[in-house]
Amino acid sequence: MDILDQILATDQNYILVALVISFFMMEMFFNQKVRVGSKLNHFFQNILFQLIAIAMGSLLGLMIISTFNWMDTYQFGLFNRIKVPYWFHIIAGVLLLDLADYWMHRWDHKVPLFWRQHRVHHSDTSMDASTALRGFPTDIIYFTIGELVMAVIFGLDIMSLNLFLFLFLPVSFIHHANLNYPAWVDPVFGWFFVTPNYHKVHHEQDQFYTDSNYGTLFIIWDKLFGTFKTKPVAEINYGLKEFEGNRKQSFLYLIRSPFMNIKQVVDEE
Ligand SMILES: [Zn+2]
Ligand SMILES: [Zn+2]
């Protein structure tokens, strides 16, 4: 597992910069109708959220390290009681963390107080790779708490969480990117993994679709718990109606939005 350790030790900020630059260039190259100025502005507004996330990094790190130290001291959790091969422990851990995210995400949509923080991610009406970065700070803490509760219950190894968090950022860029992926992606990967098309359905304005495909890495939870839905990507209207317009797409509006009473706007057909 030494090589994996070394890969996971890569500075996340370097990976972030590489992802931002490469996805921006790919999206410009493949979507020539997009104007550079407005796209740069859109990226910039969303990157401001990521700067807050980076500033919160030490708080999140402290939450994670102190939880795992506490688990080590008390040998807490199922995997500390039963002996399983190390590789099984790690892979099962990644699956369980994804399961935790699934339920946290579902409650993020269903509990009105949580939706106030989570709708920031859903507000993006012109979705592209940078939407991956648009998340309200407490929403990030909220998901981390869910992952740590799961880690404590099962006595997960910190390697599972490191691996899960390492995969999260690139996968999130792939999911949100304004790129047309080949048609074979869904049949080949979609039986087990969340594909970009599945996550895009989650960003459809119509709440029937917004409340579906909650999975982060694996789509199996949606299939198991009855929240898996599909829709042709060409027919998707992104974002939330109540956030339409340039002013409501700005960082300053969005960062204040959880504290505002914003009425849901439903399309009448
Ligand atoms: Zn969501
Ligand atoms: Zn998303």
PDB file of C-alpha atoms and ligand atoms in Angstrom:
ATOM      1  CA  MET A   1       0.000   0.000   0.000  1.00  0.00           C
ATOM      2  CA  ASP A   2       3.111   2.243  -0.080  1.00  0.00           C
ATOM      3  CA  ILE A   3       2.401   3.518  -3.596  1.00  0.00           C
ATOM      4  CA  LEU A   4      -1.182   4.321  -2.626  1.00  0.00           C
ATOM      5  CA  ASP A   5       0.127   6.189   0.432  1.00  0.00           C
ATOM      6  CA  GLN A   6       2.402   8.250  -1.779  1.00  0.00           C
ATOM      7  CA  ILE A   7      -0.361   9.052  -4.278  1.00  0.00           C
ATOM      8  CA  LEU A   8      -2.729  10.082  -1.494  1.00  0.00           C
ATOM      9  CA  ALA A   9      -0.031  12.347  -0.030  1.00  0.00           C
ATOM     10  CA  THR A  10      -0.086  14.560  -3.167  1.00  0.00           C
ATOM     11  CA  ASP A  11      -0.952  18.160  -2.266  1.00  0.00           C
ATOM     12  CA  GLN A  12      -4.683  18.566  -3.021  1.00  0.00           C
ATOM     13  CA  ASN A  13      -4.156  22.194  -4.019  1.00  0.00           C
ATOM     14  CA  TYR A  14      -1.908  21.178  -6.931  1.00  0.00           C
ATOM     15  CA  ILE A  15      -4.559  18.719  -8.066  1.00  0.00           C
ATOM     16  CA  LEU A  16      -7.194  21.442  -7.773  1.00  0.00           C
ATOM     17  CA  VAL A  17      -5.229  23.909  -9.915  1.00  0.00           C
ATOM     18  CA  ALA A  18      -4.525  21.220 -12.526  1.00  0.00           C
ATOM     19  CA  LEU A  19      -8.238  20.289 -12.640  1.00  0.00           C
ATOM     20  CA  VAL A  20      -9.406  23.910 -12.924  1.00  0.00           C
ATOM     21  CA  ILE A  21      -7.018  24.717 -15.782  1.00  0.00           C
ATOM     22  CA  SER A  22      -7.503  21.498 -17.735  1.00  0.00           C
ATOM     23  CA  PHE A  23     -11.311  21.438 -17.492  1.00  0.00           C
ATOM     24  CA  PHE A  24     -11.569  25.150 -18.359  1.00  0.00           C
ATOM     25  CA  MET A  25      -9.494  24.549 -21.478  1.00  0.00           C
ATOM     26  CA  MET A  26     -11.360  21.380 -22.483  1.00  0.00           C
ATOM     27  CA  GLU A  27     -14.741  23.067 -22.088  1.00  0.00           C
ATOM     28  CA  MET A  28     -13.602  26.088 -24.134  1.00  0.00           C
ATOM     29  CA  PHE A  29     -12.186  23.836 -26.826  1.00  0.00           C
ATOM     30  CA  PHE A  30     -15.251  21.595 -27.192  1.00  0.00           C
ATOM     31  CA  ASN A  31     -17.924  24.303 -26.709  1.00  0.00           C
ATOM     32  CA  GLN A  32     -16.867  27.118 -28.964  1.00  0.00           C
ATOM     33  CA  LYS A  33     -20.168  28.947 -28.535  1.00  0.00           C
ATOM     34  CA  VAL A  34     -19.210  29.835 -24.945  1.00  0.00           C
ATOM     35  CA  ARG A  35     -17.825  33.358 -24.440  1.00  0.00           C
ATOM     36  CA  VAL A  36     -14.443  33.476 -22.685  1.00  0.00           C
ATOM     37  CA  GLY A  37     -15.348  36.509 -20.544  1.00  0.00           C
ATOM     38  CA  SER A  38     -18.564  35.099 -19.104  1.00  0.00           C
ATOM     39  CA  LYS A  39     -17.009  31.690 -18.583  1.00  0.00           C
ATOM     40  CA  LEU A  40     -14.025  33.178 -16.743  1.00  0.00           C
ATOM     41  CA  ASN A  41     -16.406  35.148 -14.523  1.00  0.00           C
ATOM     42  CA  HIS A  42     -18.455  32.011 -13.820  1.00  0.00           C
ATOM     43  CA  PHE A  43     -15.319  30.063 -12.881  1.00  0.00           C
ATOM     44  CA  PHE A  44     -14.148  32.951 -10.700  1.00  0.00           C
ATOM     45  CA  GLN A  45     -17.422  33.185  -8.720  1.00  0.00           C
ATOM     46  CA  ASN A  46     -17.347  29.450  -8.039  1.00  0.00           C
ATOM     47  CA  ILE A  47     -13.629  29.358  -7.180  1.00  0.00           C
ATOM     48  CA  LEU A  48     -14.311  31.893  -4.402  1.00  0.00           C
ATOM     49  CA  PHE A  49     -16.282  29.133  -2.642  1.00  0.00           C
ATOM     50  CA  GLN A  50     -13.291  26.837  -2.934  1.00  0.00           C
ATOM     51  CA  LEU A  51     -11.046  29.468  -1.328  1.00  0.00           C
ATOM     52  CA  ILE A  52     -13.287  29.332   1.741  1.00  0.00           C
ATOM     53  CA  ALA A  53     -13.116  25.528   1.682  1.00  0.00           C
ATOM     54  CA  ILE A  54      -9.305  25.719   1.585  1.00  0.00           C
ATOM     55  CA  ALA A  55      -9.317  28.161   4.508  1.00  0.00           C
ATOM     56  CA  MET A  56     -11.496  25.681   6.434  1.00  0.00           C
ATOM     57  CA  GLY A  57      -9.058  22.863   5.647  1.00  0.00           C
ATOM     58  CA  SER A  58      -7.410  22.888   9.073  1.00  0.00           C
ATOM     59  CA  LEU A  59     -10.776  22.744  10.862  1.00  0.00           C
ATOM     60  CA  LEU A  60     -11.830  19.747   8.747  1.00  0.00           C
ATOM     61  CA  GLY A  61      -8.397  18.150   9.262  1.00  0.00           C
ATOM     62  CA  LEU A  62      -8.705  18.610  13.018  1.00  0.00           C
ATOM     63  CA  MET A  63     -12.200  17.026  13.014  1.00  0.00           C
ATOM     64  CA  ILE A  64     -10.900  14.033  11.071  1.00  0.00           C
ATOM     65  CA  ILE A  65      -7.656  13.502  13.006  1.00  0.00           C
ATOM     66  CA  SER A  66      -9.226  13.822  16.429  1.00  0.00           C
ATOM     67  CA  THR A  67     -12.027  11.372  15.488  1.00  0.00           C
ATOM     68  CA  PHE A  68      -9.545   8.768  14.230  1.00  0.00           C
ATOM     69  CA  ASN A  69      -7.251   9.241  17.265  1.00  0.00           C
ATOM     70  CA  TRP A  70     -10.233   8.748  19.547  1.00  0.00           C
ATOM     71  CA  MET A  71     -11.218   5.578  17.638  1.00  0.00           C
ATOM     72  CA  ASP A  72      -7.642   4.261  17.928  1.00  0.00           C
ATOM     73  CA  THR A  73      -7.591   4.807  21.674  1.00  0.00           C
ATOM     74  CA  TYR A  74     -10.900   3.061  22.330  1.00  0.00           C
ATOM     75  CA  GLN A  75     -10.679   0.511  19.483  1.00  0.00           C
ATOM     76  CA  PHE A  76     -14.206   1.516  18.556  1.00  0.00           C
ATOM     77  CA  GLY A  77     -16.246   0.156  15.640  1.00  0.00           C
ATOM     78  CA  LEU A  78     -17.211  -3.109  13.990  1.00  0.00           C
ATOM     79  CA  PHE A  79     -13.975  -3.636  12.035  1.00  0.00           C
ATOM     80  CA  ASN A  80     -12.012  -3.445  15.299  1.00  0.00           C
ATOM     81  CA  ARG A  81     -14.044  -6.405  16.617  1.00  0.00           C
ATOM     82  CA  ILE A  82     -14.002  -8.688  13.580  1.00  0.00           C
ATOM     83  CA  LYS A  83     -10.816  -9.393  11.647  1.00  0.00           C
ATOM     84  CA  VAL A  84     -11.030  -8.852   7.888  1.00  0.00           C
ATOM     85  CA  PRO A  85      -8.271  -8.613   5.249  1.00  0.00           C
ATOM     86  CA  TYR A  86      -6.832  -5.091   4.994  1.00  0.00           C
ATOM     87  CA  TRP A  87      -7.843  -4.581   1.331  1.00  0.00           C
ATOM     88  CA  PHE A  88     -11.409  -5.603   2.187  1.00  0.00           C
ATOM     89  CA  HIS A  89     -11.445  -3.160   5.091  1.00  0.00           C
ATOM     90  CA  ILE A  90     -10.305  -0.308   2.807  1.00  0.00           C
ATOM     91  CA  ILE A  91     -12.723  -1.011  -0.062  1.00  0.00           C
ATOM     92  CA  ALA A  92     -15.676  -1.645   2.265  1.00  0.00           C
ATOM     93  CA  GLY A  93     -14.747   1.632   3.951  1.00  0.00           C
ATOM     94  CA  VAL A  94     -14.976   3.598   0.690  1.00  0.00           C
ATOM     95  CA  LEU A  95     -18.386   2.035  -0.043  1.00  0.00           C
ATOM     96  CA  LEU A  96     -19.660   2.823   3.467  1.00  0.00           C
ATOM     97  CA  LEU A  97     -18.452   6.443   3.258  1.00  0.00           C
ATOM     98  CA  ASP A  98     -20.315   6.788  -0.024  1.00  0.00           C
ATOM     99  CA  LEU A  99     -23.407   5.323   1.673  1.00  0.00           C
ATOM    100  CA  ALA A 100     -23.053   7.956   4.426  1.00  0.00           C
ATOM    101  CA  ASP A 101     -22.857  10.689   1.783  1.00  0.00           C
ATOM    102  CA  TYR A 102     -25.939   9.268   0.050  1.00  0.00           C
ATOM    103  CA  TRP A 103     -28.120   9.654   3.167  1.00  0.00           C
ATOM    104  CA  MET A 104     -26.602  12.990   4.178  1.00  0.00           C
ATOM    105  CA  HIS A 105     -27.295  14.234   0.636  1.00  0.00           C
ATOM    106  CA  ARG A 106     -30.883  12.948   0.715  1.00  0.00           C
ATOM    107  CA  TRP A 107     -31.545  14.717   4.029  1.00  0.00           C
ATOM    108  CA  ASP A 108     -29.863  17.837   2.586  1.00  0.00           C
ATOM    109  CA  HIS A 109     -32.726  17.920   0.071  1.00  0.00           C
ATOM    110  CA  LYS A 110     -35.531  16.929   2.442  1.00  0.00           C
ATOM    111  CA  VAL A 111     -34.849  18.939   5.626  1.00  0.00           C
ATOM    112  CA  PRO A 112     -35.706  22.618   4.878  1.00  0.00           C
ATOM    113  CA  LEU A 113     -32.884  23.982   7.072  1.00  0.00           C
ATOM    114  CA  PHE A 114     -30.321  21.779   5.333  1.00  0.00           C
ATOM    115  CA  TRP A 115     -31.708  22.657   1.891  1.00  0.00           C
ATOM    116  CA  ARG A 116     -30.842  26.322   2.555  1.00  0.00           C
ATOM    117  CA  GLN A 117     -27.141  25.399   2.583  1.00  0.00           C
ATOM    118  CA  HIS A 118     -27.338  22.763  -0.152  1.00  0.00           C
ATOM    119  CA  ARG A 119     -29.360  24.807  -2.672  1.00  0.00           C
ATOM    120  CA  VAL A 120     -26.195  26.917  -3.157  1.00  0.00           C
ATOM    121  CA  HIS A 121     -24.698  23.944  -5.034  1.00  0.00           C
ATOM    122  CA  HIS A 122     -27.931  23.494  -7.015  1.00  0.00           C
ATOM    123  CA  SER A 123     -28.302  27.200  -7.844  1.00  0.00           C
ATOM    124  CA  ASP A 124     -25.927  27.092 -10.819  1.00  0.00           C
ATOM    125  CA  THR A 125     -27.943  27.810 -13.972  1.00  0.00           C
ATOM    126  CA  SER A 126     -24.965  27.470 -16.336  1.00  0.00           C
ATOM    127  CA  MET A 127     -23.394  24.299 -15.123  1.00  0.00           C
ATOM    128  CA  ASP A 128     -19.786  23.505 -15.902  1.00  0.00           C
ATOM    129  CA  ALA A 129     -16.789  21.930 -14.140  1.00  0.00           C
ATOM    130  CA  SER A 130     -16.541  24.858 -11.703  1.00  0.00           C
ATOM    131  CA  THR A 131     -19.988  23.973 -10.284  1.00  0.00           C
ATOM    132  CA  ALA A 132     -18.085  21.188  -8.488  1.00  0.00           C
ATOM    133  CA  LEU A 133     -16.578  23.936  -6.308  1.00  0.00           C
ATOM    134  CA  ARG A 134     -19.824  25.776  -5.530  1.00  0.00           C
ATOM    135  CA  GLY A 135     -20.763  24.564  -2.075  1.00  0.00           C
ATOM    136  CA  PHE A 136     -21.728  26.422   1.067  1.00  0.00           C
ATOM    137  CA  PRO A 137     -19.071  26.025   3.836  1.00  0.00           C
ATOM    138  CA  THR A 138     -21.440  24.404   6.357  1.00  0.00           C
ATOM    139  CA  ASP A 139     -22.544  21.934   3.667  1.00  0.00           C
ATOM    140  CA  ILE A 140     -18.952  20.662   3.479  1.00  0.00           C
ATOM    141  CA  ILE A 141     -18.788  20.303   7.286  1.00  0.00           C
ATOM    142  CA  TYR A 142     -22.209  18.587   7.211  1.00  0.00           C
ATOM    143  CA  PHE A 143     -21.005  15.892   4.795  1.00  0.00           C
ATOM    144  CA  THR A 144     -17.770  15.422   6.782  1.00  0.00           C
ATOM    145  CA  ILE A 145     -19.793  14.812   9.971  1.00  0.00           C
ATOM    146  CA  GLY A 146     -21.795  12.083   8.176  1.00  0.00           C
ATOM    147  CA  GLU A 147     -18.587  10.435   6.951  1.00  0.00           C
ATOM    148  CA  LEU A 148     -17.042  10.539  10.451  1.00  0.00           C
ATOM    149  CA  VAL A 149     -20.146   9.030  12.074  1.00  0.00           C
ATOM    150  CA  MET A 150     -19.958   6.168   9.566  1.00  0.00           C
ATOM    151  CA  ALA A 151     -16.212   5.798  10.246  1.00  0.00           C
ATOM    152  CA  VAL A 152     -16.846   5.551  13.994  1.00  0.00           C
ATOM    153  CA  ILE A 153     -19.681   3.011  13.707  1.00  0.00           C
ATOM    154  CA  PHE A 154     -17.631   0.677  11.519  1.00  0.00           C
ATOM    155  CA  GLY A 155     -14.154   1.466  12.863  1.00  0.00           C
ATOM    156  CA  LEU A 156     -12.933   2.463   9.408  1.00  0.00           C
ATOM    157  CA  ASP A 157      -9.274   2.964   8.556  1.00  0.00           C
ATOM    158  CA  ILE A 158      -8.233   6.548   7.788  1.00  0.00           C
ATOM    159  CA  MET A 159      -6.902   5.214   4.450  1.00  0.00           C
ATOM    160  CA  SER A 160     -10.526   4.673   3.309  1.00  0.00           C
ATOM    161  CA  LEU A 161     -11.402   8.293   4.038  1.00  0.00           C
ATOM    162  CA  ASN A 162      -8.206   9.569   2.392  1.00  0.00           C
ATOM    163  CA  LEU A 163      -8.952   7.495  -0.687  1.00  0.00           C
ATOM    164  CA  PHE A 164     -12.594   8.640  -0.763  1.00  0.00           C
ATOM    165  CA  LEU A 165     -11.655  12.327  -0.441  1.00  0.00           C
ATOM    166  CA  PHE A 166      -8.864  11.938  -2.995  1.00  0.00           C
ATOM    167  CA  LEU A 167     -11.302  10.542  -5.578  1.00  0.00           C
ATOM    168  CA  PHE A 168     -13.998  13.090  -4.749  1.00  0.00           C
ATOM    169  CA  LEU A 169     -12.524  16.178  -6.446  1.00  0.00           C
ATOM    170  CA  PRO A 170     -11.621  14.750  -9.896  1.00  0.00           C
ATOM    171  CA  VAL A 171     -14.861  12.744  -9.995  1.00  0.00           C
ATOM    172  CA  SER A 172     -16.827  15.866  -9.148  1.00  0.00           C
ATOM    173  CA  PHE A 173     -15.147  17.791 -12.004  1.00  0.00           C
ATOM    174  CA  ILE A 174     -15.964  14.958 -14.410  1.00  0.00           C
ATOM    175  CA  HIS A 175     -19.620  14.880 -13.212  1.00  0.00           C
ATOM    176  CA  HIS A 176     -20.270  18.613 -13.628  1.00  0.00           C
ATOM    177  CA  ALA A 177     -18.184  19.343 -16.745  1.00  0.00           C
ATOM    178  CA  ASN A 178     -19.932  20.885 -19.722  1.00  0.00           C
ATOM    179  CA  LEU A 179     -18.638  18.133 -22.003  1.00  0.00           C
ATOM    180  CA  ASN A 180     -20.448  15.531 -24.045  1.00  0.00           C
ATOM    181  CA  TYR A 181     -19.180  12.147 -22.979  1.00  0.00           C
ATOM    182  CA  PRO A 182     -19.415   9.165 -25.365  1.00  0.00           C
ATOM    183  CA  ALA A 183     -22.679   7.204 -25.325  1.00  0.00           C
ATOM    184  CA  TRP A 184     -20.988   4.035 -23.999  1.00  0.00           C
ATOM    185  CA  VAL A 185     -20.111   5.686 -20.645  1.00  0.00           C
ATOM    186  CA  ASP A 186     -23.567   5.044 -19.127  1.00  0.00           C
ATOM    187  CA  PRO A 187     -23.923   1.363 -20.130  1.00  0.00           C
ATOM    188  CA  VAL A 188     -20.295   0.532 -19.242  1.00  0.00           C
ATOM    189  CA  PHE A 189     -19.965   2.395 -15.913  1.00  0.00           C
ATOM    190  CA  GLY A 190     -23.552   3.284 -14.992  1.00  0.00           C
ATOM    191  CA  TRP A 191     -24.446  -0.108 -13.498  1.00  0.00           C
ATOM    192  CA  PHE A 192     -22.220   0.714 -10.514  1.00  0.00           C
ATOM    193  CA  PHE A 193     -20.854   4.272 -10.721  1.00  0.00           C
ATOM    194  CA  VAL A 194     -22.472   7.710 -10.862  1.00  0.00           C
ATOM    195  CA  THR A 195     -21.880   8.853 -14.449  1.00  0.00           C
ATOM    196  CA  PRO A 196     -21.859  12.539 -15.516  1.00  0.00           C
ATOM    197  CA  ASN A 197     -25.262  12.082 -17.177  1.00  0.00           C
ATOM    198  CA  TYR A 198     -26.765  10.698 -13.959  1.00  0.00           C
ATOM    199  CA  HIS A 199     -25.416  13.578 -11.875  1.00  0.00           C
ATOM    200  CA  LYS A 200     -26.647  16.121 -14.423  1.00  0.00           C
ATOM    201  CA  VAL A 201     -30.195  14.786 -13.922  1.00  0.00           C
ATOM    202  CA  HIS A 202     -29.700  15.694 -10.241  1.00  0.00           C
ATOM    203  CA  HIS A 203     -29.175  19.328 -11.337  1.00  0.00           C
ATOM    204  CA  GLU A 204     -32.427  19.539 -13.360  1.00  0.00           C
ATOM    205  CA  GLN A 205     -34.705  22.396 -12.187  1.00  0.00           C
ATOM    206  CA  ASP A 206     -37.753  20.146 -11.970  1.00  0.00           C
ATOM    207  CA  GLN A 207     -37.796  18.885  -8.384  1.00  0.00           C
ATOM    208  CA  PHE A 208     -38.970  15.449  -9.535  1.00  0.00           C
ATOM    209  CA  TYR A 209     -35.460  15.013 -10.943  1.00  0.00           C
ATOM    210  CA  THR A 210     -33.540  17.166  -8.438  1.00  0.00           C
ATOM    211  CA  ASP A 211     -34.595  14.710  -5.738  1.00  0.00           C
ATOM    212  CA  SER A 212     -32.876  11.772  -7.420  1.00  0.00           C
ATOM    213  CA  ASN A 213     -29.397  10.353  -8.082  1.00  0.00           C
ATOM    214  CA  TYR A 214     -27.948  11.399  -4.723  1.00  0.00           C
ATOM    215  CA  GLY A 215     -24.887   9.134  -5.013  1.00  0.00           C
ATOM    216  CA  THR A 216     -21.375  10.584  -4.892  1.00  0.00           C
ATOM    217  CA  LEU A 217     -19.234   7.809  -6.403  1.00  0.00           C
ATOM    218  CA  PHE A 218     -21.632   4.852  -6.635  1.00  0.00           C
ATOM    219  CA  ILE A 219     -25.143   4.809  -8.128  1.00  0.00           C
ATOM    220  CA  ILE A 220     -25.962   1.506  -6.387  1.00  0.00           C
ATOM    221  CA  TRP A 221     -27.497   3.302  -3.371  1.00  0.00           C
ATOM    222  CA  ASP A 222     -29.980   5.171  -5.593  1.00  0.00           C
ATOM    223  CA  LYS A 223     -30.900   1.919  -7.313  1.00  0.00           C
ATOM    224  CA  LEU A 224     -31.247   0.178  -3.940  1.00  0.00           C
ATOM    225  CA  PHE A 225     -33.282   2.903  -2.221  1.00  0.00           C
ATOM    226  CA  GLY A 226     -35.472   3.825  -5.232  1.00  0.00           C
ATOM    227  CA  THR A 227     -34.117   7.284  -6.104  1.00  0.00           C
ATOM    228  CA  PHE A 228     -32.490   6.476  -9.447  1.00  0.00           C
ATOM    229  CA  LYS A 229     -33.914   8.495 -12.383  1.00  0.00           C
ATOM    230  CA  THR A 230     -32.762   9.245 -15.915  1.00  0.00           C
ATOM    231  CA  LYS A 231     -33.520  11.967 -18.442  1.00  0.00           C
ATOM    232  CA  PRO A 232     -31.812  12.833 -21.753  1.00  0.00           C
ATOM    233  CA  VAL A 233     -29.102  15.408 -20.969  1.00  0.00           C
ATOM    234  CA  ALA A 234     -30.097  17.583 -23.957  1.00  0.00           C
ATOM    235  CA  GLU A 235     -33.493  18.196 -22.278  1.00  0.00           C
ATOM    236  CA  ILE A 236     -32.116  19.266 -18.886  1.00  0.00           C
ATOM    237  CA  ASN A 237     -32.646  22.830 -17.604  1.00  0.00           C
ATOM    238  CA  TYR A 238     -29.947  23.398 -15.005  1.00  0.00           C
ATOM    239  CA  GLY A 239     -30.159  25.154 -11.682  1.00  0.00           C
ATOM    240  CA  LEU A 240     -33.098  26.538  -9.725  1.00  0.00           C
ATOM    241  CA  LYS A 241     -35.654  28.967 -11.155  1.00  0.00           C
ATOM    242  CA  GLU A 242     -35.452  31.202  -8.062  1.00  0.00           C
ATOM    243  CA  PHE A 243     -31.720  31.789  -8.719  1.00  0.00           C
ATOM    244  CA  GLU A 244     -31.975  32.915 -12.336  1.00  0.00           C
ATOM    245  CA  GLY A 245     -30.271  36.159 -13.368  1.00  0.00           C
ATOM    246  CA  ASN A 246     -26.694  37.417 -13.123  1.00  0.00           C
ATOM    247  CA  ARG A 247     -27.099  39.068  -9.728  1.00  0.00           C
ATOM    248  CA  LYS A 248     -28.283  35.821  -8.125  1.00  0.00           C
ATOM    249  CA  GLN A 249     -25.398  33.904  -9.669  1.00  0.00           C
ATOM    250  CA  SER A 250     -22.775  36.074  -7.981  1.00  0.00           C
ATOM    251  CA  PHE A 251     -20.702  34.826  -5.053  1.00  0.00           C
ATOM    252  CA  LEU A 252     -21.890  37.687  -2.836  1.00  0.00           C
ATOM    253  CA  TYR A 253     -25.552  36.851  -3.337  1.00  0.00           C
ATOM    254  CA  LEU A 254     -25.027  33.093  -3.026  1.00  0.00           C
ATOM    255  CA  ILE A 255     -22.980  33.276   0.173  1.00  0.00           C
ATOM    256  CA  ARG A 256     -25.817  35.238   1.817  1.00  0.00           C
ATOM    257  CA  SER A 257     -28.594  33.129   0.297  1.00  0.00           C
ATOM    258  CA  PRO A 258     -28.903  30.498   3.102  1.00  0.00           C
ATOM    259  CA  PHE A 259     -29.949  33.321   5.440  1.00  0.00           C
ATOM    260  CA  MET A 260     -32.662  34.570   3.064  1.00  0.00           C
ATOM    261  CA  ASN A 261     -36.207  33.298   2.752  1.00  0.00           C
ATOM    262  CA  ILE A 262     -36.203  32.452  -0.940  1.00  0.00           C
ATOM    263  CA  LYS A 263     -39.465  31.084  -2.236  1.00  0.00           C
ATOM    264  CA  GLN A 264     -39.209  28.089  -4.530  1.00  0.00           C
ATOM    265  CA  VAL A 265     -40.371  28.954  -8.044  1.00  0.00           C
ATOM    266  CA  VAL A 266     -42.117  26.126  -9.848  1.00  0.00           C
ATOM    267  CA  ASP A 267     -42.656  26.087 -13.584  1.00  0.00           C
ATOM    268  CA  GLU A 268     -46.335  25.808 -14.442  1.00  0.00           C
ATOM    269  CA  GLU A 269     -47.026  23.675 -17.444  1.00  0.00           C
TER     270      GLU A 269
HETATM  271 ZN    ZN B   1     -28.102  17.739  -4.222  1.00  0.00          ZN
HETATM  272 ZN    ZN B   2     -23.585  18.515  -8.281  1.00  0.00          ZN
END
